[in-house]
C-alpha positions in Angstrom: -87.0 -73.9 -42.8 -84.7 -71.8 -44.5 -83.8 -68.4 -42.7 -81.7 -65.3 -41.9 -81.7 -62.7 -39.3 -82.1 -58.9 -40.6 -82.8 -55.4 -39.6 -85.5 -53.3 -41.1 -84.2 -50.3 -43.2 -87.2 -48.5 -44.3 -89.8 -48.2 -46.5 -90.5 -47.6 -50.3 -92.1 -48.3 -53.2 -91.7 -49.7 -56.8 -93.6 -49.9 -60.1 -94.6 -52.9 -61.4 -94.9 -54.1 -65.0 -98.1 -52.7 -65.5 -97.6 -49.1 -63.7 -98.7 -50.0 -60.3 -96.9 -48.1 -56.9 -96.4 -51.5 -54.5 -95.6 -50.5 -51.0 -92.2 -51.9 -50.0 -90.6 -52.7 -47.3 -86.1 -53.2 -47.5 -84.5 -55.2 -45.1 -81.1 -55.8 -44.8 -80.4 -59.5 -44.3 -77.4 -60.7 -43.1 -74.5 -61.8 -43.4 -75.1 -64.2 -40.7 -72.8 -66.3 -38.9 -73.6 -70.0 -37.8 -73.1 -70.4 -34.6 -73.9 -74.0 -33.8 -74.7 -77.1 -36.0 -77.5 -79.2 -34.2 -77.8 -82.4 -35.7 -80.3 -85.5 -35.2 -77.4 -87.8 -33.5 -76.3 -85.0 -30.5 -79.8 -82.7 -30.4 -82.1 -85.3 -31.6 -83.1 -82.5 -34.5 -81.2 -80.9 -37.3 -81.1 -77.0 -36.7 -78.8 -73.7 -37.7 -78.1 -71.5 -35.2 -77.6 -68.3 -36.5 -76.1 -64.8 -35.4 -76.2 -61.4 -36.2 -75.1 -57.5 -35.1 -72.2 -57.0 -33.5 -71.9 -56.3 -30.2 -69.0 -54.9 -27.4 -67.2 -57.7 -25.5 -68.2 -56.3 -22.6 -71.9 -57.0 -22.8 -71.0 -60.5 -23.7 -71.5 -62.7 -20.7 -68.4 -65.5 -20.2 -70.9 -68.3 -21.5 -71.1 -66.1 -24.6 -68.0 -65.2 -25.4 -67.0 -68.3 -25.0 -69.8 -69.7 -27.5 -68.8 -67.4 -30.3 -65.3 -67.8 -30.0 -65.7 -71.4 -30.8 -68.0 -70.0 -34.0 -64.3 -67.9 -34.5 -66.5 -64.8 -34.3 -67.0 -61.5 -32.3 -70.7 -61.5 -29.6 -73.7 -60.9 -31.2 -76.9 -59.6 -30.3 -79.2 -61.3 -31.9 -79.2 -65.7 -32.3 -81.7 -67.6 -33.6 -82.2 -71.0 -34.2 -83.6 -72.5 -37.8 -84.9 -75.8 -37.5 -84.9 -78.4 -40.7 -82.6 -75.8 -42.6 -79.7 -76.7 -45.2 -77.5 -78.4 -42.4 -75.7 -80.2 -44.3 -74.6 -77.3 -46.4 -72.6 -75.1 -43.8 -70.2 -75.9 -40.8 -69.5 -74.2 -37.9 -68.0 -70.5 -38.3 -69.5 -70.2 -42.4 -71.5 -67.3 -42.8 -75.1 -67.1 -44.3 -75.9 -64.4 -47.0 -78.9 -63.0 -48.5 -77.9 -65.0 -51.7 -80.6 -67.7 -49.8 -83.2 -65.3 -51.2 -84.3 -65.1 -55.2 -86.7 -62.6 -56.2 -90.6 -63.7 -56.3 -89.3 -65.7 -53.7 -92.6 -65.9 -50.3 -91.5 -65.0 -47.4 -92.5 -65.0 -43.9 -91.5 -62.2 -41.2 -91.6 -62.1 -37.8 -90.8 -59.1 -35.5 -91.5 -56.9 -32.1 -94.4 -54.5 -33.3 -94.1 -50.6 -32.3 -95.1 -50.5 -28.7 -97.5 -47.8 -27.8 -98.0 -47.5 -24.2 -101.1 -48.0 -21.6 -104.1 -47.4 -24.6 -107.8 -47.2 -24.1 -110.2 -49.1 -26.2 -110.6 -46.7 -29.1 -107.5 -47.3 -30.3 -106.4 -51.1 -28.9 -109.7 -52.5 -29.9 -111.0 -50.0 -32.4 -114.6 -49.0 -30.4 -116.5 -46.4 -31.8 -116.5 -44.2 -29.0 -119.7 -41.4 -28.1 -121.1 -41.4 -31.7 -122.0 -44.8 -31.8 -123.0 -45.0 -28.0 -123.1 -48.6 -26.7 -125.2 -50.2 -23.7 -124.0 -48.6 -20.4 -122.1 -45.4 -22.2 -122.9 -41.8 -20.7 -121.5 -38.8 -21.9 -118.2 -40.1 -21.8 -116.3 -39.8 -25.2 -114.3 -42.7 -25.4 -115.1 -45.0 -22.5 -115.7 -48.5 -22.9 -119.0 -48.8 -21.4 -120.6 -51.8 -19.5 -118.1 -54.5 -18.9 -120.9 -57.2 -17.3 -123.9 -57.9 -16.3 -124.9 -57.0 -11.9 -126.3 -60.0 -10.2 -125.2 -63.3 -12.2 -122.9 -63.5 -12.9 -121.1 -60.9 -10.5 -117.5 -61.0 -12.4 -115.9 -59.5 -15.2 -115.3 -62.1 -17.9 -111.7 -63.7 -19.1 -110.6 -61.8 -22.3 -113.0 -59.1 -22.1 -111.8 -56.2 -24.2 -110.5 -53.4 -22.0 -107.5 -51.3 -21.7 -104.1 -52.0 -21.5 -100.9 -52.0 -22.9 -101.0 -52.1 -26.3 -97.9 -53.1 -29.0 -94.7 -54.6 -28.2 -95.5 -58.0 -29.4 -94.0 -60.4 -31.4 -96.0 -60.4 -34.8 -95.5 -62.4 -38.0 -96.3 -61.6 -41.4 -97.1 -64.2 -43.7 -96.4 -64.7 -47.6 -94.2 -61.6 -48.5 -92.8 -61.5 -51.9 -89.5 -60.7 -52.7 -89.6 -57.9 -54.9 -85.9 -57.6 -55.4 -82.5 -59.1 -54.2 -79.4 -56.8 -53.6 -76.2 -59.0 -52.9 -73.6 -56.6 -52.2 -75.2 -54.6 -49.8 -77.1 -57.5 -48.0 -80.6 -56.4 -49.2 -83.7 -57.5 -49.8 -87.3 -55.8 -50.8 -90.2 -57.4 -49.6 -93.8 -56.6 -50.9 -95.8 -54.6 -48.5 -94.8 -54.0 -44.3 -93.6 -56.0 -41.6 -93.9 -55.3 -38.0 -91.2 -52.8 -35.6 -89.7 -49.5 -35.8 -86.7 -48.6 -38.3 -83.3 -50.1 -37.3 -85.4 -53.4 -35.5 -84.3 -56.9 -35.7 -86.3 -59.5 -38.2 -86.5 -63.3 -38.6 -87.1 -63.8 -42.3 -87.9 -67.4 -43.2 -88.0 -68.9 -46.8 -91.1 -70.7 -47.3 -90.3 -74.0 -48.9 -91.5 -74.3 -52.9 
């Protein structure tokens, strides 16, 4: 699958033909720089590895820096690997540019979701809290109530929904359009949100047509 590596920017919104306001997200994507051709005869599978955002020599461990000088590039931060991609179509040190994109293009996003903390059930799990008081819940706003039964069977049940730490997790958003393509500054505008914080890093891949 087709892909790049980007970094949210913001969000916005556009008109459509018809005088609509669609929420937007932009991204800017790329340019990324292969780092590594997998192919079926040395991996046993054809993959892109791909890098992207710069990063000082220093945090570069000597296995790194010693990968992307061979790509005949600075460290990165961020490398991912795009399995079944155009292969065939770049070599080792090429770079990969939001040109991959078209607009009306469907897209799928995947990124680290805003962490919030140590969150009670209100607000992980949505429960209604006091007003809509469920079995074992005493004058106590926002508690979660009774979490199992007394004598049988005497334990708290796998995946029962408590509190806990809440955000921070990888998330993917499926079949974003591409609203709009913008080549020379490495942008592109994707129809409604995708998950993390301004600034954070995104794996957009190209859904096949």
């Amino acid at each position: 699958m087709a892909g790049i590596i980007g970094k949210k920017i913001g969000m916005t919104s556009v008109f459509s033909v018809e005088g609509k306001n669609i929420p937007c997200t932009v991204i800017e994507a790329g340019p990324c720089v292969v780092t590594q051709v997998k192919t079926q005869e040395k991996e046993g599978y054809d993959a892109l590895q791909l890098a992207y955002g710069d990063k000082k020599e220093k945090r570069a461990t000597k296995p790194e820096f010693g990968h992307f000088k061979k790509a005949g590039t600075t460290p990165k931060r961020e490398v991912v690997e795009f399995k079944n991609t155009y292969q065939e179509k770049y070599k080792l040190g090429d770079s990969v540019n939001v040109d991959i994109f078209h607009e009306l293009d469907y897209v799928d996003v995947v990124g680290i979701s805003k962490g919030k903390g140590f969150q009670g059930v209100v607000k992980r799990h949505n429960f209604r809290g006091v007003n809509d008081a469920t079995h074992g819940q005493h004058n106590r706003l926002r508690a979660p109530g009774s979490i199992g039964a007394s004598s049988w069977p005497s334990r708290v049940f796998k995946g029962m929904r408590m509190a806990g730490r809440t955000g921070n997790e990888t998330v993917t958003i499926e079949n974003l359009m591409v609203i709009k393509v913008v080549p020379e500054k490495n942008l592109i505008v994707v129809k409604g949100s995708v998950p993390g914080a301004k600034g954070s890093y995104l794996i957009i891949r190209k859904q096949w047509n």
